[in-house]
Coordinates of C-alpha atoms and ligand atoms in Angstrom, one line a residue:
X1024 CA 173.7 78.3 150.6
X1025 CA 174.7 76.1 153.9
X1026 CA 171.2 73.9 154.3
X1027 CA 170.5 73.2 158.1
X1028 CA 168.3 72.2 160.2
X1029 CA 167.1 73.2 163.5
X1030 CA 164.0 72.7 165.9
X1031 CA 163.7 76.9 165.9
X1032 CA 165.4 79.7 163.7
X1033 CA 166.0 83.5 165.5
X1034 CA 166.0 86.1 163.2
X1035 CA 167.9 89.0 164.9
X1036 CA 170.6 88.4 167.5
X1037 CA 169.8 91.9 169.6
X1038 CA 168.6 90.9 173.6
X1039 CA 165.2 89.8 172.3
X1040 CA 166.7 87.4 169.6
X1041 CA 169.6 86.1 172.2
X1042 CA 167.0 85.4 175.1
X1043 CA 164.3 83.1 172.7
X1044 CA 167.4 81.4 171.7
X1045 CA 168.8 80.9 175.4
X1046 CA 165.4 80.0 176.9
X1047 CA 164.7 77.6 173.8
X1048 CA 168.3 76.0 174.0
X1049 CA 167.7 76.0 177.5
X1050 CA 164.6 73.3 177.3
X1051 CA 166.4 70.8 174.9
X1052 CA 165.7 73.0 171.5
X1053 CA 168.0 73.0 169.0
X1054 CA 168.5 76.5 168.2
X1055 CA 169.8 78.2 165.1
X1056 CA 170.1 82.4 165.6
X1057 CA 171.0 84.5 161.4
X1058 CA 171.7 88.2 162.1
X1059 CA 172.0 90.7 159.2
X1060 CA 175.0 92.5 160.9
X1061 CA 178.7 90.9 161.6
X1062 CA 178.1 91.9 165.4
X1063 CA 175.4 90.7 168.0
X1064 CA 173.5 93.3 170.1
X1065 CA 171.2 95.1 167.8
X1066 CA 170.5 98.6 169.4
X1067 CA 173.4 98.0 172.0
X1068 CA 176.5 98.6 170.3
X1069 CA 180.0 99.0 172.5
X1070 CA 182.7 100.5 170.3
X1071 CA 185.8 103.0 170.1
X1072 CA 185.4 106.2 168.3
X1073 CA 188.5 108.5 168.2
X1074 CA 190.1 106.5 171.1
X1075 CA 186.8 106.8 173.4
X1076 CA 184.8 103.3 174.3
X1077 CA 181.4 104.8 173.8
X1078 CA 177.8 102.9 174.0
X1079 CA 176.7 103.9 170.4
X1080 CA 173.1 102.5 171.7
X1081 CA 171.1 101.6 174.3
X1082 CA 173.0 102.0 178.3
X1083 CA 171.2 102.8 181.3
X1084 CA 169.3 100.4 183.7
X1085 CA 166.8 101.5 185.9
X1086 CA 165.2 99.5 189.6
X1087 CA 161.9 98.3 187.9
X1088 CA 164.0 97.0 185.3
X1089 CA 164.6 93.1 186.7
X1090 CA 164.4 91.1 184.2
X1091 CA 167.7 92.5 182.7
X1092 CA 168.5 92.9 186.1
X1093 CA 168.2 89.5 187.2
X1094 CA 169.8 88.3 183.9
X1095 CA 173.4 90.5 185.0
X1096 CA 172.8 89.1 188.2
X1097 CA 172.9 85.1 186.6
X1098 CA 175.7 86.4 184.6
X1099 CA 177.9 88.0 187.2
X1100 CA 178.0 91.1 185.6
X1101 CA 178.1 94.5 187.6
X1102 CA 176.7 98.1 186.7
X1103 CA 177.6 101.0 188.5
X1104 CA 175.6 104.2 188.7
X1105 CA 175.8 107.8 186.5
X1106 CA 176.8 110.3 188.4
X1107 CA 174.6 113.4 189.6
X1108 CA 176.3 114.6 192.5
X1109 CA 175.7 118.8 192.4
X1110 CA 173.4 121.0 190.7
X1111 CA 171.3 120.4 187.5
X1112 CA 171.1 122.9 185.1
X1113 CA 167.4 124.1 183.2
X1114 CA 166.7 126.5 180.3
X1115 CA 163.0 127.1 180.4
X1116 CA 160.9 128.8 178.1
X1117 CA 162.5 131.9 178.6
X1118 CA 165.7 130.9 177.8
X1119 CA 167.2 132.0 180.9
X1120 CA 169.4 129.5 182.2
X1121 CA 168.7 128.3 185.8
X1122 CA 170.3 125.9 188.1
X1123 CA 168.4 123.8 190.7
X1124 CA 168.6 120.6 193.0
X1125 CA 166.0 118.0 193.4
X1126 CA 163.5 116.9 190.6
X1127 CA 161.5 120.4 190.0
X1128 CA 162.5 122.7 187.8
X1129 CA 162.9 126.3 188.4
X1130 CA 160.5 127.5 186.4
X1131 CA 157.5 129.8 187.7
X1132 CA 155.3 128.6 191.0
X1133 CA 152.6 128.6 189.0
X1134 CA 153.9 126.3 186.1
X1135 CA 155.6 123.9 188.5
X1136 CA 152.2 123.5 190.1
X1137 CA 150.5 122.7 186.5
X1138 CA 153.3 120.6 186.4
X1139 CA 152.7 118.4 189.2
X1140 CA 149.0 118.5 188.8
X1141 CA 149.3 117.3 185.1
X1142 CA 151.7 114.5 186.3
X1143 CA 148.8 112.9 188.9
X1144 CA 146.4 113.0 185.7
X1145 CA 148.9 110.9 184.1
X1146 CA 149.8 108.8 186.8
X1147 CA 146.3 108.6 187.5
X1148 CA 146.1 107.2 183.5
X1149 CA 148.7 104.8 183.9
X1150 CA 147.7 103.1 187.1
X1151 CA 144.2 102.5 185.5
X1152 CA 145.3 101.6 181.7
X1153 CA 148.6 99.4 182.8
X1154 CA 151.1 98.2 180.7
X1155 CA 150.0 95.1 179.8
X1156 CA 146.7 95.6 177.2
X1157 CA 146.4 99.1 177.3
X1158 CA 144.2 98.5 174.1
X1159 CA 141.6 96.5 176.6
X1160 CA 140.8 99.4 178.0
X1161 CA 137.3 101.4 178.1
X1162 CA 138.8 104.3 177.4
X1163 CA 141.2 102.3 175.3
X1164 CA 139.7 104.2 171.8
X1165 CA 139.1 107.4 173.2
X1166 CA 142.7 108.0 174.5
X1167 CA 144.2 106.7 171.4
X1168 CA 142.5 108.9 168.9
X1169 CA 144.1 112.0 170.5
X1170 CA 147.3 113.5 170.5
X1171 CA 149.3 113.5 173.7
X1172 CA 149.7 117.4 172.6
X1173 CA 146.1 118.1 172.2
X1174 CA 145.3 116.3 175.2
X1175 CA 147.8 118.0 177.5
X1176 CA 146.2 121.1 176.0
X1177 CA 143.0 120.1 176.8
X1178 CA 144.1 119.9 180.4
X1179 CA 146.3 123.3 181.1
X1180 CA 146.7 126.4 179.0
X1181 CA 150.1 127.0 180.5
X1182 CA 152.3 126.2 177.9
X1183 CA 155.5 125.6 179.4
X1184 CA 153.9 122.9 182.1
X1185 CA 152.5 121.4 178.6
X1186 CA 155.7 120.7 176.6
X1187 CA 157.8 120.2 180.1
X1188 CA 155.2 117.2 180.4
X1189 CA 155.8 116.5 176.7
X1190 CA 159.1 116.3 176.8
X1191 CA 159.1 113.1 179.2
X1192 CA 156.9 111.1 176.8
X1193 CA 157.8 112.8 173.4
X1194 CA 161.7 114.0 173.2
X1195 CA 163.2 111.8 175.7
X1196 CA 161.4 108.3 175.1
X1197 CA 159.3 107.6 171.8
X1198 CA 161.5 110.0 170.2
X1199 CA 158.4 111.5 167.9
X1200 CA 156.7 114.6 168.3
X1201 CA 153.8 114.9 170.9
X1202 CA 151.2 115.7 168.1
X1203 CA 152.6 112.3 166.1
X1204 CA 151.6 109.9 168.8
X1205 CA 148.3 109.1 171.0
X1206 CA 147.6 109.8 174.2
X1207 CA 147.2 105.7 175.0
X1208 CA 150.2 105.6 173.6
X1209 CA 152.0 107.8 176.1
X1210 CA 150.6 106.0 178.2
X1211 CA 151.8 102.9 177.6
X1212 CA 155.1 104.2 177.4
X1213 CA 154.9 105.6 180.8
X1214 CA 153.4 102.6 182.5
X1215 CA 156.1 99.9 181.3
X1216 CA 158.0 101.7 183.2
X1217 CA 155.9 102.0 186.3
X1218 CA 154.5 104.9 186.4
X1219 CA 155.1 108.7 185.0
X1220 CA 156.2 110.0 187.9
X1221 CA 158.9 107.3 187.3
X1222 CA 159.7 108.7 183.6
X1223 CA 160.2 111.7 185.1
X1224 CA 162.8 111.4 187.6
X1225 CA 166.3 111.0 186.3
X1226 CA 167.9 109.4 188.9
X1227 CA 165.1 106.4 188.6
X1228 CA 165.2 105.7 184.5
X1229 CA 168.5 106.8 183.9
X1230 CA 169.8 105.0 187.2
X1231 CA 172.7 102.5 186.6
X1232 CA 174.8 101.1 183.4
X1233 CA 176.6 97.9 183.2
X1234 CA 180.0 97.5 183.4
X1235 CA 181.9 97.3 180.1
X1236 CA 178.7 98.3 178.3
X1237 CA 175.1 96.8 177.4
X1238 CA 176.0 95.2 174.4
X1239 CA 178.0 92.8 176.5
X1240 CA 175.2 91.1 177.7
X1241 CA 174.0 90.2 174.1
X1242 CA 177.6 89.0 173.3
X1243 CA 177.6 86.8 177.0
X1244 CA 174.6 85.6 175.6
X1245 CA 176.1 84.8 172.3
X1246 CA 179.1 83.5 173.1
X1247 CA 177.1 80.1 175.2
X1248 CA 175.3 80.1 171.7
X1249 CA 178.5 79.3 169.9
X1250 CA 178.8 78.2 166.9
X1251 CA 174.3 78.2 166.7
X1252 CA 174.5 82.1 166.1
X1253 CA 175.3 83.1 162.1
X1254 CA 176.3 86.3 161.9
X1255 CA 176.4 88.6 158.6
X1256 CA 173.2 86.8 157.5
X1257 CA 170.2 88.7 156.6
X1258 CA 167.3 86.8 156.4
X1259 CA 165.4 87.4 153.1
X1260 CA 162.6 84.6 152.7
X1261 CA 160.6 83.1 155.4
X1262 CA 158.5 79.6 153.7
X1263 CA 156.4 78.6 155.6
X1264 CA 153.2 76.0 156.1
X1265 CA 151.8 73.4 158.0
X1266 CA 155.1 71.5 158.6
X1267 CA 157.1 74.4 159.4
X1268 CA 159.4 77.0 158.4
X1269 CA 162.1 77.6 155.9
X1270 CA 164.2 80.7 156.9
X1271 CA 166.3 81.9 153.6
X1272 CA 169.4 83.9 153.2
X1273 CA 172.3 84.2 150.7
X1274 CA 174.5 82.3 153.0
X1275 CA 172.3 80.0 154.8
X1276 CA 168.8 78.4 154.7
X1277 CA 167.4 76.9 157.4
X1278 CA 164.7 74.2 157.4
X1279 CA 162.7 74.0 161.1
X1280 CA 159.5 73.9 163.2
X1281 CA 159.0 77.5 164.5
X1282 CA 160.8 80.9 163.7
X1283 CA 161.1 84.0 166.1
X1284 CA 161.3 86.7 164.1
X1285 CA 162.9 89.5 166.7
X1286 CA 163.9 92.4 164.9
X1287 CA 162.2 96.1 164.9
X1288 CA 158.4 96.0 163.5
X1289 CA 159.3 98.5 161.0
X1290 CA 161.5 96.1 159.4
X1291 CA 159.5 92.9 159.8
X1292 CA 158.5 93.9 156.4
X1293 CA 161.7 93.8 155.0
X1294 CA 161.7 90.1 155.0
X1295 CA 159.2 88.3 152.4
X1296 CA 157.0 85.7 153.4
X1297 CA 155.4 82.7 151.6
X1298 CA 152.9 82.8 151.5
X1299 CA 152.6 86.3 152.2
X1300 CA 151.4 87.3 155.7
X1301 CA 147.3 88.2 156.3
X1302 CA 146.1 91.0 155.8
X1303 CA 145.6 92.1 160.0
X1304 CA 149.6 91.7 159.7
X1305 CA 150.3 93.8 156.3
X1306 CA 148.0 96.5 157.4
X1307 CA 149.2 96.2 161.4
X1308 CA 153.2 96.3 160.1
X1309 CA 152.4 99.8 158.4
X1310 CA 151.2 101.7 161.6
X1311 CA 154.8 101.2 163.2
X1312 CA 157.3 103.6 162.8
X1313 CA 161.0 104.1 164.3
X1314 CA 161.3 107.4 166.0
X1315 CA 164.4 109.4 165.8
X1316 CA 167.1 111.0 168.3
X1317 CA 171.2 111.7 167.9
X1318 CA 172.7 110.6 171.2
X1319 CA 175.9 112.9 170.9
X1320 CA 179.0 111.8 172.7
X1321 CA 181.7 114.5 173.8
X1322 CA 184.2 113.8 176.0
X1323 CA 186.8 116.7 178.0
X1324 CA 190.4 116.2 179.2
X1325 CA 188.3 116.4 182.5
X1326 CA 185.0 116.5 183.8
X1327 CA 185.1 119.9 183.8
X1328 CA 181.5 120.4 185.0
X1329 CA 181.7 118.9 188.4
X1330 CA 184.8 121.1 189.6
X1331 CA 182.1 123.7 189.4
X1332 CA 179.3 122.1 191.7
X1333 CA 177.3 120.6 188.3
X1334 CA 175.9 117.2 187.7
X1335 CA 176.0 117.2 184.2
X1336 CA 172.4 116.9 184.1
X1337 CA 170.7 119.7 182.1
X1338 CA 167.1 119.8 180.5
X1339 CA 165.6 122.3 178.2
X1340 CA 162.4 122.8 176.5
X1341 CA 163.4 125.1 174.2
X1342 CA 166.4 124.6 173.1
X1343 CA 168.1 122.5 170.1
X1344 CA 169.5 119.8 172.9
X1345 CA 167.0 118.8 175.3
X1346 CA 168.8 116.5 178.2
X1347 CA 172.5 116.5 178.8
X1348 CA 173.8 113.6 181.4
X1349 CA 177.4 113.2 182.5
X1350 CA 178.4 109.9 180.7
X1351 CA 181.6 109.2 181.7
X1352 CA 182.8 105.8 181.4
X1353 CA 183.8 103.5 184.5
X1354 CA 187.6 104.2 185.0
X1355 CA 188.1 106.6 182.7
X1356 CA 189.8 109.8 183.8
X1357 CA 188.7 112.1 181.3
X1358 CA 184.9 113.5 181.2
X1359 CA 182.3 112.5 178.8
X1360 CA 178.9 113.9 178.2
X1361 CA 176.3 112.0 176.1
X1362 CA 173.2 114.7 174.9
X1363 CA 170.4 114.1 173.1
X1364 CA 168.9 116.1 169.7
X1365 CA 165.3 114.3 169.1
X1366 CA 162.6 113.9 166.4
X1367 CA 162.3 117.3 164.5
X1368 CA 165.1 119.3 165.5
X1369 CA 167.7 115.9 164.3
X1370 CA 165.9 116.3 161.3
X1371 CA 166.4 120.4 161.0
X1372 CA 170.3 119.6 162.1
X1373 CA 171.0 116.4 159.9
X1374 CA 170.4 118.9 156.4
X1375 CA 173.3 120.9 157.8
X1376 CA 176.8 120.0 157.4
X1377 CA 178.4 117.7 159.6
X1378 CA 180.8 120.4 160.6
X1379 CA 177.8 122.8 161.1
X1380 CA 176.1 120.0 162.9
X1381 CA 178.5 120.1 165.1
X1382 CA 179.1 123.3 166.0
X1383 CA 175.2 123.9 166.8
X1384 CA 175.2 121.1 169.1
X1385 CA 178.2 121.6 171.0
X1386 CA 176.8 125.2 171.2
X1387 CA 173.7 124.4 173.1
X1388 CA 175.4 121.7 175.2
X1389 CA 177.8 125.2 176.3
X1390 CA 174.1 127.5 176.9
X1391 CA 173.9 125.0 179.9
X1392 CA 177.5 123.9 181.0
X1393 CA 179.8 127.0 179.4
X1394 CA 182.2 127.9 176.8
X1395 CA 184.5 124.9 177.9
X1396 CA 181.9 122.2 176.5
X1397 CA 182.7 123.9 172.9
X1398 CA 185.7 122.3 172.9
X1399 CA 186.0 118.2 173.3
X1400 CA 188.6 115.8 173.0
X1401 CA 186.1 113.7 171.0
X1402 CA 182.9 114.0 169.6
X1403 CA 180.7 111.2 168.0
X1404 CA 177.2 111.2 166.6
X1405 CA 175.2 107.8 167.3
X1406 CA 173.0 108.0 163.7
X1407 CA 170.9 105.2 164.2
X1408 CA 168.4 106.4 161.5
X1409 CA 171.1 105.8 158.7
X1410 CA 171.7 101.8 160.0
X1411 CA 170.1 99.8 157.1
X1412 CA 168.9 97.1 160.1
X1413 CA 167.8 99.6 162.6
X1414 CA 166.7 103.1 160.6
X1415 CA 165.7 104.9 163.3
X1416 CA 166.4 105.4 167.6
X1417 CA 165.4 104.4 169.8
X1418 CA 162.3 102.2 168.9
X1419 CA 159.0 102.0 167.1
X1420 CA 155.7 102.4 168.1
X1421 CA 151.7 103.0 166.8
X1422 CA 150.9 106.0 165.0
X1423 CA 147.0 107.9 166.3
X1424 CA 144.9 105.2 166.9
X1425 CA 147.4 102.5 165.6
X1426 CA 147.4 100.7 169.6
X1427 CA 143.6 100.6 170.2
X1428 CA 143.4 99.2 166.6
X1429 CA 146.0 96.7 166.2
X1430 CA 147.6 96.5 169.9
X1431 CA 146.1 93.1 170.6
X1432 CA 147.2 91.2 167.4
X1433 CA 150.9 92.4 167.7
X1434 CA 152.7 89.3 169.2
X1435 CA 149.7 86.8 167.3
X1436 CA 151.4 84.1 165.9
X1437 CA 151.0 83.7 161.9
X1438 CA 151.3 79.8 161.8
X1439 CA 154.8 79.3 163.0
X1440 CA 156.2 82.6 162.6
X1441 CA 156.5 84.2 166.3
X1442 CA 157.3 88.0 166.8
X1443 CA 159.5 89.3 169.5
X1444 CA 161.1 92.9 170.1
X1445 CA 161.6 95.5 172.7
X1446 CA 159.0 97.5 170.8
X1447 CA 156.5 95.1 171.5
X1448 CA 156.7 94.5 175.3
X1449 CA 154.7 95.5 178.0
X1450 CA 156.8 96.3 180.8
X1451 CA 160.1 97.2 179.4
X1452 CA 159.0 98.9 176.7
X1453 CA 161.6 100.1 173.9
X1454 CA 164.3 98.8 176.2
X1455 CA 166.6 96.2 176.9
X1456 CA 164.9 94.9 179.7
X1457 CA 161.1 94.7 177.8
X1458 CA 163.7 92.9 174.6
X1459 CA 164.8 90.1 177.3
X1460 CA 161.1 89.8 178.7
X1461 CA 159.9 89.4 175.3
X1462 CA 162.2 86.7 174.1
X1463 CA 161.2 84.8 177.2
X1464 CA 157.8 85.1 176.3
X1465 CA 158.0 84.1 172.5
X1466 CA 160.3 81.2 173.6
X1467 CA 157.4 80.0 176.1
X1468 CA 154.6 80.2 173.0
X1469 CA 157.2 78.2 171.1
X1470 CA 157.7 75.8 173.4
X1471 CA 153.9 75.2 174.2
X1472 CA 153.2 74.7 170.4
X1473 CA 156.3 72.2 170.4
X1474 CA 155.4 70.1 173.1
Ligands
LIG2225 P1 167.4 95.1 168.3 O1 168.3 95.5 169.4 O2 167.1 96.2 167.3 O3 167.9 93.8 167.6 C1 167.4 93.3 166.4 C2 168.4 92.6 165.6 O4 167.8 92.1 164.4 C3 169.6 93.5 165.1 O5 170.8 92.9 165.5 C4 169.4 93.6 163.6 O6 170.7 93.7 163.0 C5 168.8 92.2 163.3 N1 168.0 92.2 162.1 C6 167.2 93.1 161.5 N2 166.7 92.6 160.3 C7 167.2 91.4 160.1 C8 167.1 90.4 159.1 N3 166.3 90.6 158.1 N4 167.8 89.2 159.2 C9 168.6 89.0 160.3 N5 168.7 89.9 161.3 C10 168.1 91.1 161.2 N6 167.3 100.7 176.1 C11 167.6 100.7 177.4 O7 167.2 99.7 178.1 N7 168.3 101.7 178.0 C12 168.8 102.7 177.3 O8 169.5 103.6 177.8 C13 168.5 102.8 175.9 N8 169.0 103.8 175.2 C14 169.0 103.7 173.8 C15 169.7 104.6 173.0 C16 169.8 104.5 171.6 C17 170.6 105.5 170.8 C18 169.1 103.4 171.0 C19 169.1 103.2 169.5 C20 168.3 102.5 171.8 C21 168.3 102.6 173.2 N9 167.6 101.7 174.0 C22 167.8 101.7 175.3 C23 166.7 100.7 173.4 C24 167.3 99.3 173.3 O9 168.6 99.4 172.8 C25 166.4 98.4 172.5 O10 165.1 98.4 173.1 C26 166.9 97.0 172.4 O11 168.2 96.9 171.9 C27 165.9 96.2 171.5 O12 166.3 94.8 171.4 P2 165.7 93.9 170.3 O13 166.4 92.6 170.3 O14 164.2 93.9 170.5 O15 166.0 94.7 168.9

């Protein structure tokens, strides 16, 4: 292999990766960034698919979102925002479908009542756990040794206002079922993003997108690297002592001070470390999993929908797709839809054939939008859980208890090996912008322990 040297290796050039290694090249560091893939951008991923440009990853911006925010801003890079002009559609739990205005759905008076009361309880949650050490928390053990399901449960018996409130949390954002992950957890995921009441509205989380696509900001980033960022270089080996680091791959090893290692916690174990890494790590490392969700793109001649007074916005409990959002891309003429499948119901409609597959998904996309979404121009299946360097969508968190437990110790440094990910931020959580913030923040502890 190529021998260099560095002050600092990045392992993983996704946002998290690209921001240590700005911030750090930034302050006088020299930088050296190996990613496994022969493309920057980790879970952002701009590409054409059957003569569609489609965001294969992550997309949307929303307003409490400013570190990536002010980072488009530095960069002179614009977003523009997803359309929702007209009326949403909603399948509740009696399958009937419904369409409505505004951010309640049309389900019974009295559900939409449990709904809203169950959201203050959560709100209520967030505002006292916060983002930032949910785990520091008096309660901290008690709400992480529950299921978001049970607990919900504990609150309401109506169970439509239960899995509506679910849904949020479980379907549309850790991407596991709400029996697989605590209620500290949900938590968490609701108050890096400001509150739940946030998570819930649409038009605030799902607000903006960036102009020729997310991943561009990893490649802006990238291309000021130059030459620094090794692409098609999975890191195997990290050595590692008193006098620093020695990051291996087939093609490269790299001798330097500090490494960040900024790739998904489920796959920090992918890489070996000498000597290995304690035992808080080992065990920690194994109470991190990837959920899973198929983002599906389809995109019309047209966007059919709005001709008949529709946003493209459609939710449902029940059904096999839960959200549908109009995704069509800046200056494109034709429509596109992007709609999500998540956690057990993928897993029921990735043992079918593709074909199959298919068909059952472009069926319940047409239970809310009609017969004409049966029949796209394109269609394309983002299958995150089959990427060797990602194997899942669209992050990782704890399992039961995992947060309370661990949550403290998961961006400790092990001598000079630093962590950084999305899936370990604070605000920003599982998102771009909580990636950028935590870079920045693993670029400062390097820094300190430089200088
Ligand atoms: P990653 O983006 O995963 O980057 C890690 C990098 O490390 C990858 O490039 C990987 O190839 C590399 N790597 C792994 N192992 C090694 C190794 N051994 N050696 C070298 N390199 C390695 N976020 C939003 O903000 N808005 C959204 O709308 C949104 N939607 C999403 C939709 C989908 C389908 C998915 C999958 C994600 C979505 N996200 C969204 C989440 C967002 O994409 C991630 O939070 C973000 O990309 C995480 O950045 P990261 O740098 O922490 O990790």
């Amino acid at each position: 292999p190529q021998q260099l040297t560095a002050d600092v290796v990045v392992v993983g050039a996704g946002p998290a990766g690209l921001n240590a290694a700005r911030h750090l090249a930034a302050a006088g560091r020299d930088v050296v960034v190996l990613e496994a893939r022969d493309r920057v951008g980790g879970r952002t991923w701009t590409d054409e698919r059957d003569g569609v440009t489609l965001e294969i990853g992550g997309q949307w911006v929303s307003p409490d979102q400013t570190e990536l925010l002010g980072l488009l801003d530095e960069l002179g890079m614009t977003t523009y925002p997803r359309h929702r002009d007209g009326e949403n559609v909603h399948i509740g739990a009696d399958g009937v479908r419904r369409t409505y205005r505004g951010d309640t759905f049309p389900v019974p008076d009295s559900t939409a009542k449990e709904i809203a009361r169950l959201t203050e309880l959560v709100d209520d949650l967030v505002a006292a756990v916060g983002a930032t050490e949910p785990w520091a928390h008096p309660r901290a053990r008690e709400l992480d040794t529950i299921s978001f399901e049970d607990w919900l449960r504990r609150q309401s018996d109506d169970e439509e206002a239960c899995t509506t409130v679910a849904l949020f949390i479980a379907g549309a954002m850790l991407t596991k079922p709400a029996h697989a992950f605590s209620t500290l957890q949900a938590v968490l995921m609701a108050a890096s993003a400001g509150s739940f009441t946030n998570l819930t509205d649409e038009c605030f989380i799902l607000d903006r997108r960036v102009v020729g696509g997310m991943q561009s900001v990893s490649q802006r980033l990238a291309a000021d690297l130059g030459d620094r960022v090794h692409l098609a270089t999975p890191v195997r080996t990290i050595r590692h002592g008193e006098d620093g680091v020695v990051v291996e791959s087939e093609r490269v090893t790299v001798r330097a001070r500090r490494v960040v290692v900024a790739v998904p916690p489920p796959l920090f174990s992918r890489i070996g470390y000498d000597p290995p890494l304690p035992r808080r790590q080992h065990q920690m490392h194994q109470h991190l999993s990837m959920g899973l969700v198929i983002k599906v793109h389809a995109t019309y001649p047209t966007p059919f929908w709005r001709r008949e007074g529709l946003s493209g916005t459609c939710f449902g409990t029940s059904t096999l797709v839960q959200e549908v959002y109009d995704n069509t891309i800046h200056g494109d003429d034709r429509g596109t839809l992007v709609a999500f499948v998540a956690d057990e119901k993928a897993d029921a409609v990735f043992a079918l054939p593709e074909d199959e597959r298919r068909a059952r998904i472009l069926a319940s996309v047409a239970q809310f939008l009609g017969e004409q979404a049966l029949d796209p121009l394109a269609y394309y299946e983002s299958d995150w859980g089959s990427e060797e360097w990602t194997r899942g969508a669209y992050a990782a968190s704890f399992d039961l208890g995992g947060l309370a437990r661990y949550g403290a110790d998961q961006r400790t440094p092990v001598g000079p090996i630093h962590w950084a990910c999305s899936d370990l931020a604070a605000e920003g959580y599982q998102h771009v912008d909580g990636a950028l913030r935590s870079g920045r923040a693993a670029a400062a502890d390097v820094e300190a322990a430089l200088t």
